[in-house]
Backbone as a ProteinNet text record, in pm:
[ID]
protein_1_A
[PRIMARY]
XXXXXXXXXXXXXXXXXXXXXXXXXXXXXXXXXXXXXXXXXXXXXXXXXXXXXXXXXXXXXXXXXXXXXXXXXXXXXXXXXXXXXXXXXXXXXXX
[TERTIARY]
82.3	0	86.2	195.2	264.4	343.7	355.6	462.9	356.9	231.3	120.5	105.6	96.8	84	238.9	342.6	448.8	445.7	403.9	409.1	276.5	164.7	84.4	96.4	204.8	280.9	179.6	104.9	29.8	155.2	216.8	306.5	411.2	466.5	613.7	699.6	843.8	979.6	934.7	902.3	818.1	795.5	737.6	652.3	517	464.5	342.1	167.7	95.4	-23.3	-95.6	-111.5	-211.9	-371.3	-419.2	-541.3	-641.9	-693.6	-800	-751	-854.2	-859.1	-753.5	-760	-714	-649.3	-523.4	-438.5	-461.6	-433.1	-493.2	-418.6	-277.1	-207.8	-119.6	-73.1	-51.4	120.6	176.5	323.9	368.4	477	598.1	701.5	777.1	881.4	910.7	824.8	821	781.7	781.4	806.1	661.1	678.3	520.7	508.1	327.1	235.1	330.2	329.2	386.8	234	310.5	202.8	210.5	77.5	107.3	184.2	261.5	321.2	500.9	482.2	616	613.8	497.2	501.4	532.2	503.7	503.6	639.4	757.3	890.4	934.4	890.3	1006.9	960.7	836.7	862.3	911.8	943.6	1010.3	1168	1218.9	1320.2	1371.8	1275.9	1331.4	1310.5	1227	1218.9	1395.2	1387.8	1471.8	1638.6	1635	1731.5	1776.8	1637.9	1633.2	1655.4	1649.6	1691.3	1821.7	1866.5	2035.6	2095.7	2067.6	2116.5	2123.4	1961	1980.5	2050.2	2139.7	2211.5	2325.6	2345	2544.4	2543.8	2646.5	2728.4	2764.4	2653.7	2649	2528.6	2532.2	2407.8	2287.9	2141.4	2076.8	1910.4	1848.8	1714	1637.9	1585.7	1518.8	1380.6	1304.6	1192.2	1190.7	1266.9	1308.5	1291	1419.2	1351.5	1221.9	1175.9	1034.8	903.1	962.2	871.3	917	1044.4	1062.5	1024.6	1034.6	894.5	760.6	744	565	564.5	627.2	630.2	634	721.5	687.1	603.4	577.7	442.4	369.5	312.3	172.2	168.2	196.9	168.9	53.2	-15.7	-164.2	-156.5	-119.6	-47.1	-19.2	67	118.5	19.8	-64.7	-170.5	-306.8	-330.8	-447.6	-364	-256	-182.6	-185.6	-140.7	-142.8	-272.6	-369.3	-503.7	-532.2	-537.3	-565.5	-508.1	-372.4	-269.1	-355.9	-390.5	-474.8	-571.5	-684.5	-783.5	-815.3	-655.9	-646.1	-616.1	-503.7	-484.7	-607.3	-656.3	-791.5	-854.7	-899.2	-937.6	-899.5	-795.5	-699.7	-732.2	-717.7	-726.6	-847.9	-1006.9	-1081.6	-1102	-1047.6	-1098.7	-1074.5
-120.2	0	126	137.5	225.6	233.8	143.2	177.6	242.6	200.1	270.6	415	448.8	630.4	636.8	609.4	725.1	731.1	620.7	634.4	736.5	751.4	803.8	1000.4	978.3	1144.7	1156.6	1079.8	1109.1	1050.2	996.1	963.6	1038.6	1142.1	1243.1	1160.9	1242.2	1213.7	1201.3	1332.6	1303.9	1219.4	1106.9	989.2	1102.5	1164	1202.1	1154.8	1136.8	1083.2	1199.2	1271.4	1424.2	1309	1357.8	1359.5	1485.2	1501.9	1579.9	1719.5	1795.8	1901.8	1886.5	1798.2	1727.6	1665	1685.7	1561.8	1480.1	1340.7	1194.4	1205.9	1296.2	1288.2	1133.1	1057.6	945.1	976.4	934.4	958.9	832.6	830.8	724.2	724	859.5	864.1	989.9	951.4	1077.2	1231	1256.6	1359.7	1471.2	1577.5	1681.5	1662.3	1652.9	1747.3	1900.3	1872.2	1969.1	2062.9	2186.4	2286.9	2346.6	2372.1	2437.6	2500.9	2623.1	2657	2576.8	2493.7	2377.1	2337.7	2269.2	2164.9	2261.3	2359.4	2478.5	2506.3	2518.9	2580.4	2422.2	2316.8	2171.5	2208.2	2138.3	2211.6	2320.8	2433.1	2455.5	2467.2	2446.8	2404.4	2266	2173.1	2043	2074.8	2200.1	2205.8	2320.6	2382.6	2472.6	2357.4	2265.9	2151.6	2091	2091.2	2043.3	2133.9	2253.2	2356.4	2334.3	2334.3	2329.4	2292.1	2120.7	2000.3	2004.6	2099.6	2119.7	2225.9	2328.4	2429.3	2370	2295.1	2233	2221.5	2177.6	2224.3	2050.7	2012.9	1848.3	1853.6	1739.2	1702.5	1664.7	1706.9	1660.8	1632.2	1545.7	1474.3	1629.4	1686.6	1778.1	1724.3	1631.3	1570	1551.9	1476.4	1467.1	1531.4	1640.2	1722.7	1831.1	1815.6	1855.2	1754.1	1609.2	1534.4	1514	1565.2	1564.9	1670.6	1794.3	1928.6	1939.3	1827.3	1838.9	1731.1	1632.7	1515.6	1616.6	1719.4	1796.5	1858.9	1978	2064.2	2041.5	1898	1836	1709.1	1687.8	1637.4	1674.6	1572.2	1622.2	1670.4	1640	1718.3	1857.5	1895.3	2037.9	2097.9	2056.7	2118.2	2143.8	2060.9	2166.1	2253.6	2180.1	2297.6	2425.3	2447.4	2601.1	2627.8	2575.2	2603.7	2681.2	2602.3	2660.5	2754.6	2772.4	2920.9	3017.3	2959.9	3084.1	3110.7	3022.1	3054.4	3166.5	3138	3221.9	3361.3	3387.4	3543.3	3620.7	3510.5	3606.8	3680.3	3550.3	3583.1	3750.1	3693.8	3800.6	3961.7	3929.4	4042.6	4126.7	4047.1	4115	4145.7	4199.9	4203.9	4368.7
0	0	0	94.5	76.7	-41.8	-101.8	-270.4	-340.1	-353.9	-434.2	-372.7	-251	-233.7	-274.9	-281.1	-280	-438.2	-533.3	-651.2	-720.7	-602.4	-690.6	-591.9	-528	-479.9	-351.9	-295	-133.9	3.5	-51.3	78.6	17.6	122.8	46	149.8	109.1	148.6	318.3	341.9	505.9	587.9	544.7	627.4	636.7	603.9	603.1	508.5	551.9	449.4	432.9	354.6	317.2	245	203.8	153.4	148.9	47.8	21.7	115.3	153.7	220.3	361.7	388.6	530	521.8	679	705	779.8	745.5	774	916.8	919.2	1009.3	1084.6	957.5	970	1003.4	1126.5	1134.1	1141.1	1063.3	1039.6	1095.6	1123.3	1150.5	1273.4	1328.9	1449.6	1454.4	1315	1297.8	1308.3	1345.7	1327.2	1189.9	1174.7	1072.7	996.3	867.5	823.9	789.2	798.3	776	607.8	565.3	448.6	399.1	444.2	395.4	421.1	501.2	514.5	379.2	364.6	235	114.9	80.6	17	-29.4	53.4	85.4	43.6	102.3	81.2	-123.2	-140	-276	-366.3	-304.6	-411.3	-351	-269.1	-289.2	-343.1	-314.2	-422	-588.4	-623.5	-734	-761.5	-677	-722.3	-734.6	-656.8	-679.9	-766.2	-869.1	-972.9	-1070.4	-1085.5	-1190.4	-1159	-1049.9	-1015.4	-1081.4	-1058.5	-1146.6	-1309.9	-1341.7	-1448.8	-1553.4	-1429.1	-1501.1	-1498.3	-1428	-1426.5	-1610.9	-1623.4	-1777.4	-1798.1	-1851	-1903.1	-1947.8	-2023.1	-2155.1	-2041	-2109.1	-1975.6	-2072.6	-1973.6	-2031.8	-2023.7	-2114.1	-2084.1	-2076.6	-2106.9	-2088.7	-1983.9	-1882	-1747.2	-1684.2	-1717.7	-1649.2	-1590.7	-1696.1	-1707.7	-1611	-1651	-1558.3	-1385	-1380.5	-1267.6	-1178.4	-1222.2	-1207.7	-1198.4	-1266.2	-1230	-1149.5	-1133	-1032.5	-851.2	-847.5	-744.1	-704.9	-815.8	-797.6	-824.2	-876.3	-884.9	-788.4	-707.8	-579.9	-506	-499.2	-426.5	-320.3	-183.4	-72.4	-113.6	-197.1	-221.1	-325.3	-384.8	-494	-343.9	-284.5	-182.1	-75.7	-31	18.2	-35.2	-136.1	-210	-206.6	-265.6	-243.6	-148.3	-24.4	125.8	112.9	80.9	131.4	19.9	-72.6	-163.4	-131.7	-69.8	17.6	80.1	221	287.8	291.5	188.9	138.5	48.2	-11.7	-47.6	15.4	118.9	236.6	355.5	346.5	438.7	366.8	223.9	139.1	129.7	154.9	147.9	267.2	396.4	506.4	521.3
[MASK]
+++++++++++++++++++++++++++++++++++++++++++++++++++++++++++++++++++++++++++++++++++++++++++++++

């Protein structure tokens, strides 16, 4: 069960289980509930990791790299995450 969430991006590097609006709050490895904007920041720094890799000065999969970019920021965990955080500044904004 767990090879099927990490392959379909609901179980992250974390030990965390996200779902839908809500966290299942399933811990593996001791660790706190990451908060939206946690999950937020681990993405784009693993994305920005990956531009890294992809500016070094060697031949490189650019398809790859491309699927390895949306393999981050389309992670269900981090797609309602942002949500919520967009939610909320709307929110914040019309007040």
């Amino acid at each position: 069960m767990i090879e099927w969430l990490k392959k379909a991006g609901i179980f992250p590097k974390s030990g965390l289980i996200f779902h839908s609006s809500f966290c299942l709050g399933h811990l593996f490895d001791g660790q706190e509930q990451m908060t939206d904007q946690q999950l937020a920041l681990e993405a784009i720094n693993e994305a920005q990791h990956i531009l890294e890799d992809y500016l070094r000065p060697r031949p490189h999969n650019n398809e790859r790299v491309l699927d390895r970019l949306v393999e981050v920021l389309e992670r269900p965990d981090l797609v309602v995450a942002v949500s919520r955080l967009q939610q909320r500044s709307s929110f914040s904004e019309g007040e």
